[in-house]
mmCIF file of C-alpha atoms in Angstrom:
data_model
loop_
_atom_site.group_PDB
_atom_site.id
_atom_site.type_symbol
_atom_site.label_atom_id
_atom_site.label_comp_id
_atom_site.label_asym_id
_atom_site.label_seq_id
_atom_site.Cartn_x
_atom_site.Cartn_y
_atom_site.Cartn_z
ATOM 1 C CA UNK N 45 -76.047 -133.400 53.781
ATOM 2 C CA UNK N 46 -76.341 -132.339 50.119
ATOM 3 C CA UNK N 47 -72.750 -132.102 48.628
ATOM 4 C CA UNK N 48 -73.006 -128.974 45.930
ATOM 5 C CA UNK N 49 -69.882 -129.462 43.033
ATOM 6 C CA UNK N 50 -69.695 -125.838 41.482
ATOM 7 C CA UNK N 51 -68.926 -126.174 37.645
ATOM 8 C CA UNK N 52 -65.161 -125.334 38.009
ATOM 9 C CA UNK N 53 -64.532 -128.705 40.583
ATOM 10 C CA UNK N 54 -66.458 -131.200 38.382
ATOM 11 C CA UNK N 55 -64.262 -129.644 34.927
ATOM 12 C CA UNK N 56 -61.322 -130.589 37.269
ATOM 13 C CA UNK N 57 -61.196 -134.443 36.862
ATOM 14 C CA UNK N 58 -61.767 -134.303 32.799
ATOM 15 C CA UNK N 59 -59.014 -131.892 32.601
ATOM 16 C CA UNK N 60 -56.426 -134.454 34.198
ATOM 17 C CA UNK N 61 -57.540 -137.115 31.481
ATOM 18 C CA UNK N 62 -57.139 -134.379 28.835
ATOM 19 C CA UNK N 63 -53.524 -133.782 30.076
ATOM 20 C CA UNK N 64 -53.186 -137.487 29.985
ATOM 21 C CA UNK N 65 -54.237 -137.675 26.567
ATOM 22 C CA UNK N 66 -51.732 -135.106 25.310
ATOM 23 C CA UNK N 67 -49.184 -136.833 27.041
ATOM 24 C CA UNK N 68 -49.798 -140.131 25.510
ATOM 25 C CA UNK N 69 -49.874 -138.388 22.019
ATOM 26 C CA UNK N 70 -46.530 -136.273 23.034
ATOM 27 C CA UNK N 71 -44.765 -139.713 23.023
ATOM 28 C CA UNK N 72 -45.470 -140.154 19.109
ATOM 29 C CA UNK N 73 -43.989 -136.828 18.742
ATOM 30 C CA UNK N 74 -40.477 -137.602 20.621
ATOM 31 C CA UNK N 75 -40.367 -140.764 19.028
ATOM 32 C CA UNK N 76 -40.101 -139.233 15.586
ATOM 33 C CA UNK N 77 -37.636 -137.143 16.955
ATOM 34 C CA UNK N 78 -35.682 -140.058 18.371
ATOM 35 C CA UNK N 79 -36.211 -139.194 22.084
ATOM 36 C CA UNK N 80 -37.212 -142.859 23.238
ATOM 37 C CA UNK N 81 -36.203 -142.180 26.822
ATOM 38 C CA UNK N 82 -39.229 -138.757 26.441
ATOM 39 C CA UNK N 83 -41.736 -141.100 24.664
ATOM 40 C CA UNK N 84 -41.563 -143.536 27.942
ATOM 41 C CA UNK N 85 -41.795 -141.036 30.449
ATOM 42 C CA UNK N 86 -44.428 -139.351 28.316
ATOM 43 C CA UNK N 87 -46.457 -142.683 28.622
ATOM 44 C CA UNK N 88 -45.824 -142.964 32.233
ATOM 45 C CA UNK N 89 -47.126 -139.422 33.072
ATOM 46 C CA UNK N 90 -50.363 -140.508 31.151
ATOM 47 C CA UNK N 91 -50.538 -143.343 33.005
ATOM 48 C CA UNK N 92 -50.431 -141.471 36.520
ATOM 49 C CA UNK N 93 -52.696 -138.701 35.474
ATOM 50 C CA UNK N 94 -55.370 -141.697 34.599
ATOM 51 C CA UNK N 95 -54.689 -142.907 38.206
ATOM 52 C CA UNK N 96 -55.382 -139.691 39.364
ATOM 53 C CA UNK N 97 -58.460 -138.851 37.249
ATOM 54 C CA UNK N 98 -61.269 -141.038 38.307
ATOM 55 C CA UNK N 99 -59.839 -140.888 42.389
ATOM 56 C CA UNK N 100 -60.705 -136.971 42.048
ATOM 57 C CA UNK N 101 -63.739 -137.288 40.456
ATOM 58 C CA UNK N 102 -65.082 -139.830 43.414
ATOM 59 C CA UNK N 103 -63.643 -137.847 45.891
ATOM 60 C CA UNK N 104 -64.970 -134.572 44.673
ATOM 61 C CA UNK N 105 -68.443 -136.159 43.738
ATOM 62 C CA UNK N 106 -68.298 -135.089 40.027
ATOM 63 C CA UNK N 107 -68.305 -138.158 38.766
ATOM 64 C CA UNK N 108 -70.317 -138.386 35.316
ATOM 65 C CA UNK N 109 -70.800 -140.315 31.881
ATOM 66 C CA UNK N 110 -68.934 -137.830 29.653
ATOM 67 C CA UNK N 111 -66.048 -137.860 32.057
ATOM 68 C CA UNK N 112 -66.298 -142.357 32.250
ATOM 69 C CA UNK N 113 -66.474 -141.936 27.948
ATOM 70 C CA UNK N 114 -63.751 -139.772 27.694
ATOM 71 C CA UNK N 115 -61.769 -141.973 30.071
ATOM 72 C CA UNK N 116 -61.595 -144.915 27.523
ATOM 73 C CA UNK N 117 -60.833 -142.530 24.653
ATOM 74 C CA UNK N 118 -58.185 -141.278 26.391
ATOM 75 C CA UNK N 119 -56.834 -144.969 26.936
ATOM 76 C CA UNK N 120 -57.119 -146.212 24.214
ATOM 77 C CA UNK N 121 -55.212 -143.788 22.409
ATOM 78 C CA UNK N 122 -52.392 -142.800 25.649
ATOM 79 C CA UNK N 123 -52.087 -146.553 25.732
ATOM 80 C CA UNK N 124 -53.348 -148.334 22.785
ATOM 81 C CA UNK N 125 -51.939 -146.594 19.620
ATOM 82 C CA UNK N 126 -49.141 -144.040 21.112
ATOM 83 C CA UNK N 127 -47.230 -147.238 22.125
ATOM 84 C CA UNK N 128 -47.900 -149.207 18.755
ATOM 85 C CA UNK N 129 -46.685 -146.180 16.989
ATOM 86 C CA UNK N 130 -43.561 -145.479 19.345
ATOM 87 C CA UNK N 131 -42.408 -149.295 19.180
ATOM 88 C CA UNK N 132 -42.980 -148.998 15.264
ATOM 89 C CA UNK N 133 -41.215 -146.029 14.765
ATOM 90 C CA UNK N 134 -38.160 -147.372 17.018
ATOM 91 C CA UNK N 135 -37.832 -151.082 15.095
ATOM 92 C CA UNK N 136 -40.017 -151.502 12.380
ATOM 93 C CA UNK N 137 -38.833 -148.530 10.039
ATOM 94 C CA UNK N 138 -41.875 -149.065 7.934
ATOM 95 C CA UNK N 139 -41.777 -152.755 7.875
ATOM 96 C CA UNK N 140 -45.133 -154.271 6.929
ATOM 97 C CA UNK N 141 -44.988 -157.156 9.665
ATOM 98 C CA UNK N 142 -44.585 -154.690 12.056
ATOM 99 C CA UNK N 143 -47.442 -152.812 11.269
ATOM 100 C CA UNK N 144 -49.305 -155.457 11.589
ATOM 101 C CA UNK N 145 -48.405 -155.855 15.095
ATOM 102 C CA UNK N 146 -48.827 -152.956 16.230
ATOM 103 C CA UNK N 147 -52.853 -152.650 14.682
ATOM 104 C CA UNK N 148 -53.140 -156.050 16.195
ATOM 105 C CA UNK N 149 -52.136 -154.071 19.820
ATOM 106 C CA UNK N 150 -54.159 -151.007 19.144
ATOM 107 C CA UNK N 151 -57.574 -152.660 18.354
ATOM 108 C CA UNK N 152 -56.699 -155.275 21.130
ATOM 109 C CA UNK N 153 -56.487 -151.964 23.159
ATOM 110 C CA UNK N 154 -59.747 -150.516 22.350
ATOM 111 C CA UNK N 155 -61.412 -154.101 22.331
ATOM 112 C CA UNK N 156 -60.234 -154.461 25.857
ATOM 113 C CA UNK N 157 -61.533 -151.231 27.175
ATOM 114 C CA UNK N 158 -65.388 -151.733 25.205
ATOM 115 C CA UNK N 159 -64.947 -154.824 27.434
ATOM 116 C CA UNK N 160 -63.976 -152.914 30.670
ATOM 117 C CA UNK N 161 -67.503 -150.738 29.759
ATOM 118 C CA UNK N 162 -69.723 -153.747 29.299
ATOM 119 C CA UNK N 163 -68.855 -155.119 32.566
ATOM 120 C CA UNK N 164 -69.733 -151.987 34.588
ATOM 121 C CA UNK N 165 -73.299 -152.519 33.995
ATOM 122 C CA UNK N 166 -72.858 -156.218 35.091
ATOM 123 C CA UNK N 167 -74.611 -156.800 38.139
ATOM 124 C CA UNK N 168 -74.307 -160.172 37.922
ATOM 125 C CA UNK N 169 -70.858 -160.661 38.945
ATOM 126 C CA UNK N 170 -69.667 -162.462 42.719
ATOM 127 C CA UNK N 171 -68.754 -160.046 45.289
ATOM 128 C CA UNK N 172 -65.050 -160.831 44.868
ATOM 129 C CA UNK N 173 -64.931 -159.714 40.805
ATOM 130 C CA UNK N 174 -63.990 -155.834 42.064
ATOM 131 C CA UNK N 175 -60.977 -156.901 42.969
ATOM 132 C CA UNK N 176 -59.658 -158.001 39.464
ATOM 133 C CA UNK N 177 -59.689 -156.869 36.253
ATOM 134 C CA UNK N 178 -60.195 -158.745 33.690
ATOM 135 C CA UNK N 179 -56.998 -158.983 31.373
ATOM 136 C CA UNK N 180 -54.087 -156.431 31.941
ATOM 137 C CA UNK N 181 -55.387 -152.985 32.453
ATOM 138 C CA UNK N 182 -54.657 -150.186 29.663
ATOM 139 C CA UNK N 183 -51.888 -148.212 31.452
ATOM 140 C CA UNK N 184 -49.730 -151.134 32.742
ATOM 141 C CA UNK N 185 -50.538 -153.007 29.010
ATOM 142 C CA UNK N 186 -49.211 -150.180 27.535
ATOM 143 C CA UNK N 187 -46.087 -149.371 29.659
ATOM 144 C CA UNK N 188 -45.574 -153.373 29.645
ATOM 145 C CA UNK N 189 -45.529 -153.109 25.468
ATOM 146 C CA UNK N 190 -42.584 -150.787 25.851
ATOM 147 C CA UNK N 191 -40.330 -153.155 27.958
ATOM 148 C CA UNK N 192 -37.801 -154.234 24.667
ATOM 149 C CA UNK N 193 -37.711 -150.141 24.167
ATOM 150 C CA UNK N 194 -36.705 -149.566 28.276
ATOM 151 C CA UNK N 195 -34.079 -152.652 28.073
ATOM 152 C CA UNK N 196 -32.172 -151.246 25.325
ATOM 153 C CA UNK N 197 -32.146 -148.281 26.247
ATOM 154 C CA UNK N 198 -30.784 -149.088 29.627
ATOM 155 C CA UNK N 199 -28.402 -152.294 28.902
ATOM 156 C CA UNK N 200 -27.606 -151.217 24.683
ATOM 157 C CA UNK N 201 -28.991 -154.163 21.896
ATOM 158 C CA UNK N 202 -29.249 -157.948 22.358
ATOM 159 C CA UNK N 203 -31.465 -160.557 21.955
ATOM 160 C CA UNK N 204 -34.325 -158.473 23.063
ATOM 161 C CA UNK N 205 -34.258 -155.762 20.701
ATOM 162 C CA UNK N 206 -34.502 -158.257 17.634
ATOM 163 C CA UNK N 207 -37.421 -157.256 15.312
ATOM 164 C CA UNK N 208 -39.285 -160.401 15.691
ATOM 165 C CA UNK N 209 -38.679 -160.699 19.529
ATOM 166 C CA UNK N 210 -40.637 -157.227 19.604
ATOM 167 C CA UNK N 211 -43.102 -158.034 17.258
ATOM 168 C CA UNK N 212 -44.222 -161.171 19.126
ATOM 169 C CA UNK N 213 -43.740 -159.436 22.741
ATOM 170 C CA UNK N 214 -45.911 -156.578 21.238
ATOM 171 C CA UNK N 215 -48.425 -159.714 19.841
ATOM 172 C CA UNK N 216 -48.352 -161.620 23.258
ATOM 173 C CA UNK N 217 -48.790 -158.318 25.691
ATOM 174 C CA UNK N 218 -52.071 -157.437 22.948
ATOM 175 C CA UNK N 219 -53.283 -160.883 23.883
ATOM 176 C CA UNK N 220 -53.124 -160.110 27.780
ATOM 177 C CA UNK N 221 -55.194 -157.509 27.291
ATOM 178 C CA UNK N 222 -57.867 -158.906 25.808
ATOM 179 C CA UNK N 223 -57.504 -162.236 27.877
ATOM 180 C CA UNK N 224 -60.145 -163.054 30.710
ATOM 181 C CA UNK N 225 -56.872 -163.877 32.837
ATOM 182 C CA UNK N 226 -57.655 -162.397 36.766
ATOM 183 C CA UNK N 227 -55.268 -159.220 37.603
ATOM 184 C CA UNK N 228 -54.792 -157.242 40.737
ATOM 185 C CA UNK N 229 -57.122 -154.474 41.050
ATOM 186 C CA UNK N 230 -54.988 -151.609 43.074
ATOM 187 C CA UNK N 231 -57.887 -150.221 44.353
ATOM 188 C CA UNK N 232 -59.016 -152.496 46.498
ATOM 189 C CA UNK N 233 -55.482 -153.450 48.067
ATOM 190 C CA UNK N 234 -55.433 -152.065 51.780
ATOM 191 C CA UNK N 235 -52.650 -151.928 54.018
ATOM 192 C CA UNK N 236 -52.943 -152.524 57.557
ATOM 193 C CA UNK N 237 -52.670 -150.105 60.471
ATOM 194 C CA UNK N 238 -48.917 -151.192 61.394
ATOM 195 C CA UNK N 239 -47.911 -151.290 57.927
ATOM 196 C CA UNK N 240 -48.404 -147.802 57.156
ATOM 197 C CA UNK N 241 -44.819 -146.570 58.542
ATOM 198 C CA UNK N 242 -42.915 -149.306 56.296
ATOM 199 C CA UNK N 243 -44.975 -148.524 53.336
ATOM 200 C CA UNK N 244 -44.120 -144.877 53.688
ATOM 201 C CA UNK N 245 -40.183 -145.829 54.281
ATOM 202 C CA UNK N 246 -40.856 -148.072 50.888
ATOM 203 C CA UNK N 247 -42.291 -144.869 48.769
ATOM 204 C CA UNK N 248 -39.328 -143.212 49.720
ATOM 205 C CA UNK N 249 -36.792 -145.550 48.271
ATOM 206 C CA UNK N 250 -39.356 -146.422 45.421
ATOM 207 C CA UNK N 251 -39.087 -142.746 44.589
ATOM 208 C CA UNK N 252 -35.051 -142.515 45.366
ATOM 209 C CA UNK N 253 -34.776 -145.546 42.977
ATOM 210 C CA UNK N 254 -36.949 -143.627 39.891
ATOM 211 C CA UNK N 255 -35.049 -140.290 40.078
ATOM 212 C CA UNK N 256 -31.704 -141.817 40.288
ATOM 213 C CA UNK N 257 -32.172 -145.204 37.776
ATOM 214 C CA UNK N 258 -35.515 -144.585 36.509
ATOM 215 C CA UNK N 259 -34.921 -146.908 33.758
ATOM 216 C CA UNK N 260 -34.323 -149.592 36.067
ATOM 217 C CA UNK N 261 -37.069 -148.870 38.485
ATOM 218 C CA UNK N 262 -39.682 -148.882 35.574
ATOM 219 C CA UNK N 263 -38.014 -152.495 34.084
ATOM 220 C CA UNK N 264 -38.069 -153.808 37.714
ATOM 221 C CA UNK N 265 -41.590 -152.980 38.448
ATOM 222 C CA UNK N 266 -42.738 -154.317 35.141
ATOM 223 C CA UNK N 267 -41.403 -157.715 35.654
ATOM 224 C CA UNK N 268 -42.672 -157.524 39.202
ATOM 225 C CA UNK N 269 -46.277 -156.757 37.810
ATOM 226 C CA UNK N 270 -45.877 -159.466 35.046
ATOM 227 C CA UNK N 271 -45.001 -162.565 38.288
ATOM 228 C CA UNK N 272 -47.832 -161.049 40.072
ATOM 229 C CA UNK N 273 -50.263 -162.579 37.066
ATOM 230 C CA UNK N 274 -49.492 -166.276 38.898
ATOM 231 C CA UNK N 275 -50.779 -165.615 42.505
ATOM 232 C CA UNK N 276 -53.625 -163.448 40.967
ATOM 233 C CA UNK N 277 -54.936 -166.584 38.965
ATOM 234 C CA UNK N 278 -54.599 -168.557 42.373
ATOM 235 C CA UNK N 279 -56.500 -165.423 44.387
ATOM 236 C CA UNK N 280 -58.925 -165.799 41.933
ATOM 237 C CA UNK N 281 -59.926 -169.071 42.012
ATOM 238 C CA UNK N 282 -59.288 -169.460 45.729
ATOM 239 C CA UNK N 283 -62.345 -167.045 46.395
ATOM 240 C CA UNK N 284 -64.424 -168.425 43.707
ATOM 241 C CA UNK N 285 -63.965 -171.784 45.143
ATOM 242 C CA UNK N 286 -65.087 -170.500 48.755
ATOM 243 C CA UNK N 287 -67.621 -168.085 49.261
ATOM 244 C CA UNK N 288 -67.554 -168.241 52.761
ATOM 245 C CA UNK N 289 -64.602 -165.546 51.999
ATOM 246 C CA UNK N 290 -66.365 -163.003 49.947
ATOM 247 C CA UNK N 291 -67.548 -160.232 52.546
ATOM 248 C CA UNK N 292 -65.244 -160.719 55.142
ATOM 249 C CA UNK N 293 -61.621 -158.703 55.829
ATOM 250 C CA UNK N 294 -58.373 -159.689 54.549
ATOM 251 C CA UNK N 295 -57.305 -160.797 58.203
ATOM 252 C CA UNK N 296 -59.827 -163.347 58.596
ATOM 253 C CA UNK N 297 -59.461 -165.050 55.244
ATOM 254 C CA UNK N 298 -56.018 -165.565 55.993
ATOM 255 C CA UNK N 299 -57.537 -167.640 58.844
ATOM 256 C CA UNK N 300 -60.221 -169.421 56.697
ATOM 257 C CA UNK N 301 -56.818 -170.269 54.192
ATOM 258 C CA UNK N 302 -54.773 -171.014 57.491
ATOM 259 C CA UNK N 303 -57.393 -173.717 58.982
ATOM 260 C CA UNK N 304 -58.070 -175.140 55.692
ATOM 261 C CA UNK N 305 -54.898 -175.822 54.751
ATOM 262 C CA UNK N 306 -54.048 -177.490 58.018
ATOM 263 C CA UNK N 307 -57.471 -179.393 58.219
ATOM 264 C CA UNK N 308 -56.233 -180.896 54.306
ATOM 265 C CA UNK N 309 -52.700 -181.933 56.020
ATOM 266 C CA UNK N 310 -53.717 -183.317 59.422
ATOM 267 C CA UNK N 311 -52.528 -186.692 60.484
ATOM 268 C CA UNK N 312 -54.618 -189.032 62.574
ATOM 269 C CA UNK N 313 -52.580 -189.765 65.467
ATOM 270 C CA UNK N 314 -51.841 -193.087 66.847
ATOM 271 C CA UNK N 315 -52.850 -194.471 69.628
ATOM 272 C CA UNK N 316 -50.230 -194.900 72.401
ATOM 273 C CA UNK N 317 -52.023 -197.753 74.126
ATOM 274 C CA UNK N 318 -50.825 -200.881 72.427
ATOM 275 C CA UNK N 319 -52.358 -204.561 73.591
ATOM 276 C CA UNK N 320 -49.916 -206.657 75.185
ATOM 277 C CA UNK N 321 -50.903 -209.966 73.222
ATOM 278 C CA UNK N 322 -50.252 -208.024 69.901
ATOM 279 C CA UNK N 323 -46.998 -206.115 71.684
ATOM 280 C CA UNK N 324 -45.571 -209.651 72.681
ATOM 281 C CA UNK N 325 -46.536 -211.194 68.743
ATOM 282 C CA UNK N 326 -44.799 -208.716 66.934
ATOM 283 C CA UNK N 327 -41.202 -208.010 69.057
ATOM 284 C CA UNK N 328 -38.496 -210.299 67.671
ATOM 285 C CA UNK N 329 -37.811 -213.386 69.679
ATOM 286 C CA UNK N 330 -33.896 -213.294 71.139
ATOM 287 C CA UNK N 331 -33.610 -217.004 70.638
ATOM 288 C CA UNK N 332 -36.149 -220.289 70.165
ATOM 289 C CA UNK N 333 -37.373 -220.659 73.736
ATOM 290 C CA UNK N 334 -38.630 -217.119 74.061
ATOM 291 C CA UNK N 335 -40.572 -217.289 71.332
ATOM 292 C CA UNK N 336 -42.389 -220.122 72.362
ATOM 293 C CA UNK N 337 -42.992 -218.475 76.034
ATOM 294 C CA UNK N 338 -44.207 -215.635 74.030
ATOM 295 C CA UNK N 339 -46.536 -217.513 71.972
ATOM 296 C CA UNK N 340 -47.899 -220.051 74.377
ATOM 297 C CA UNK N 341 -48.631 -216.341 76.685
ATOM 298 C CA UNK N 342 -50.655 -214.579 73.661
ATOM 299 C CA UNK N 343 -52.844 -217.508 73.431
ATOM 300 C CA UNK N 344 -53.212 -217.794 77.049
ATOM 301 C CA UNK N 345 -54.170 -214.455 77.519
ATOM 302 C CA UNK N 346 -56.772 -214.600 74.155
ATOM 303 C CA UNK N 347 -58.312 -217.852 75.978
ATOM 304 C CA UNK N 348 -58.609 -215.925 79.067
ATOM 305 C CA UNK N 349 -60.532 -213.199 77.350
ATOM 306 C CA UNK N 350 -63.028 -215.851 75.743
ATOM 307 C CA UNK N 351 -63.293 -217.681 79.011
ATOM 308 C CA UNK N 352 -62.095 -220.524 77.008
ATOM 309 C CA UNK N 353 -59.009 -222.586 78.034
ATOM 310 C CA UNK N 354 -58.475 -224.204 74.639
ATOM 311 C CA UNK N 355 -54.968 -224.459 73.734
ATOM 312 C CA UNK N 356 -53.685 -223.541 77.510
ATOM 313 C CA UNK N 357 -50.784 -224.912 78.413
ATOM 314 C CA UNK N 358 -50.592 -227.776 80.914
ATOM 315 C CA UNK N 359 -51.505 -226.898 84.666
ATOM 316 C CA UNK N 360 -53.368 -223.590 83.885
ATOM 317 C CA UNK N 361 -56.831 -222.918 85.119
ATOM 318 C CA UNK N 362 -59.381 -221.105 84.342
ATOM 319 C CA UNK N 363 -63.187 -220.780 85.995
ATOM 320 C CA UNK N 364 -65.507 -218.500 87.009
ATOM 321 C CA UNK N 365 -63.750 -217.420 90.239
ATOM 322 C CA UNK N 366 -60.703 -216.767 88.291
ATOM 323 C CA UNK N 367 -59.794 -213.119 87.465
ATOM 324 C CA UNK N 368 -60.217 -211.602 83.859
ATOM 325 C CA UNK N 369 -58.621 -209.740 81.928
ATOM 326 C CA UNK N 370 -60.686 -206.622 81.451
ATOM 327 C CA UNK N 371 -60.087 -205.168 77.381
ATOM 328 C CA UNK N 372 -59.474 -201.872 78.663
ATOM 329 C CA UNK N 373 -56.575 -202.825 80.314
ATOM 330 C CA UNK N 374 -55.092 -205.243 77.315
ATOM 331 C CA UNK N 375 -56.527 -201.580 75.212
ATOM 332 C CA UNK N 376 -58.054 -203.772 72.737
ATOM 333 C CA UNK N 377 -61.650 -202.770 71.782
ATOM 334 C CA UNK N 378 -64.083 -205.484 71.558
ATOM 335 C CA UNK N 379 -65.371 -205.608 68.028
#
């Protein structure tokens, strides 16, 4: 069935990034009013409407390339320059260093989403690459560039609101984004069946936590998101590494990681059939005489099993009619 998208639905999804643009730009505008705690939540409404955007589209099948161009514009300046501006405006006060710093963030920015555009077109990548980015995304690079600015404004000045602490956080967070370091991609996390009630249960604290600390929430889920980098490097190169994982569901490459690991830290287990002859040579003697009786028996018993009686002791016999000693009853295996 032919799915017909009247001109009103497909406007819908490039009107969100619009509003997301404006709100990215609104945060300049409080922060030259001296509203910091506006100019964050300005940047974090962007970066929920740019969630939001690109879901509609591919739900409502209006999907196109002005709306995909107009995307990255709207990132790069939501997330790119509105934070470099915001964190100049709060600490640099016209300082040249820290002008600097924040071009060096805004043209990582828009280097990192011409990147994110290239690799659309790549057809060439494993099956595994959709669930990474590559680098930090825009929206969580640009809400992670504003963690000094959410710190103070929660817990007052210290260490982290020093000029050159923010100028090289703002430096380091600009190389993240253009790094080719594995991330999360969101949209291909999916929760079980049975996790669905917790999850909800968690969305409802999650959004008790935001109203009443909202500060806190947004400084605790950025440091969450920045330890997450770790285990995504590992995810990464776990899957690279074996391809026998690529297609198949979450559940059964837990399995594949499950025997693996246990295959890499399997004993061999020993034997529990030990010979006599070697049993008797290696228990400590109690005193002289038994360990003569021990060692005259061990090479008694290795004579026997050679049909030899070399080195018996005096009065033993041995022949052809005599009984031997079979190896699987000493549990010796004949080399």
């Amino acid at each position: 069935m032919v799915r017909v998208t009247t001109p009103g639905i497909r406007l819908l999804p490039n009107a969100i990034t619009v509003l997301a643009l404006c709100a990215g730009l609104s945060s300049v505008q409080f922060a030259l009013t001296n509203n910091y705690a506006m100019a964050i939540a300005s940047i974090g409404i962007a970066a929920v409407l740019d969630a939001l955007d690109g879901r509609i589209a591919r739900l409502l099948d209006a999907t196109s390339k002005m709306g995909a161009e107009l995307d990255s514009l709207s990132d790069g300046i939501s997330f790119g320059v509105a934070p470099a501006l915001v964190l100049y405006v709060w600490q640099s006060g016209g300082d040249r260093i820290g002008w600097v710093a924040s071009l060096i963030f805004a043209v990582c920015m828009i280097l990192r989403l011409a990147r994110f555009n290239t690799l659309l077109d790549d057809t060439d990548q494993p099956p595994y690459a959709s669930e990474f980015f590559v680098g930090v995304p825009a929206p969580a690079g640009g809400l992670v560039a504003m963690l000094p600015l959410i710190v103070t404004l929660q817990w007052g000045e210290g260490w982290w609101s020093q000029q050159y602490v923010v100028l090289a956080w703002t430096i380091a967070v600009a190389v993240l984004l253009i790094s080719r370091i594995p991330t999360l991609s969101l949209k291909s996390v999916k929760a079980p069946a049975k996790a669905i009630a917790p999850l909800l249960v968690g969305v409802g604290l999650l959004a008790a936590a935001i109203i009443q600390f909202p500060l806190v929430a947004l400084a605790a889920a950025l440091v969450l998101y920045l330890l997450h980098i770790p285990y995504s490097v590992y995810r990464n190169r776990w899957l690279a590494a074996h391809p026998e994982a690529w297609t198949v569901p979450s559940r059964e490459r837990r399995a594949i990681r499950r025997a693996r690991s246990q295959r890499r830290l399997r004993l061999r287990p020993a034997s529990r059939r030990v010979a006599g002859a070697a049993m008797r040579a290696v228990r400590l003697p109690r005193n002289g005489s038994d360990f003569v009786r021990s060692t005259r028996a061990a090479h008694r018993d290795r004579d026997r099993d050679h049909g030899t009686t070399t080195g018996a002791a005096p009065g033993s016999t041995s022949g052809p009619g005599q009984r031997r000693r079979s190896w699987r009853r000493m549990g010796i295996r004949r080399k």
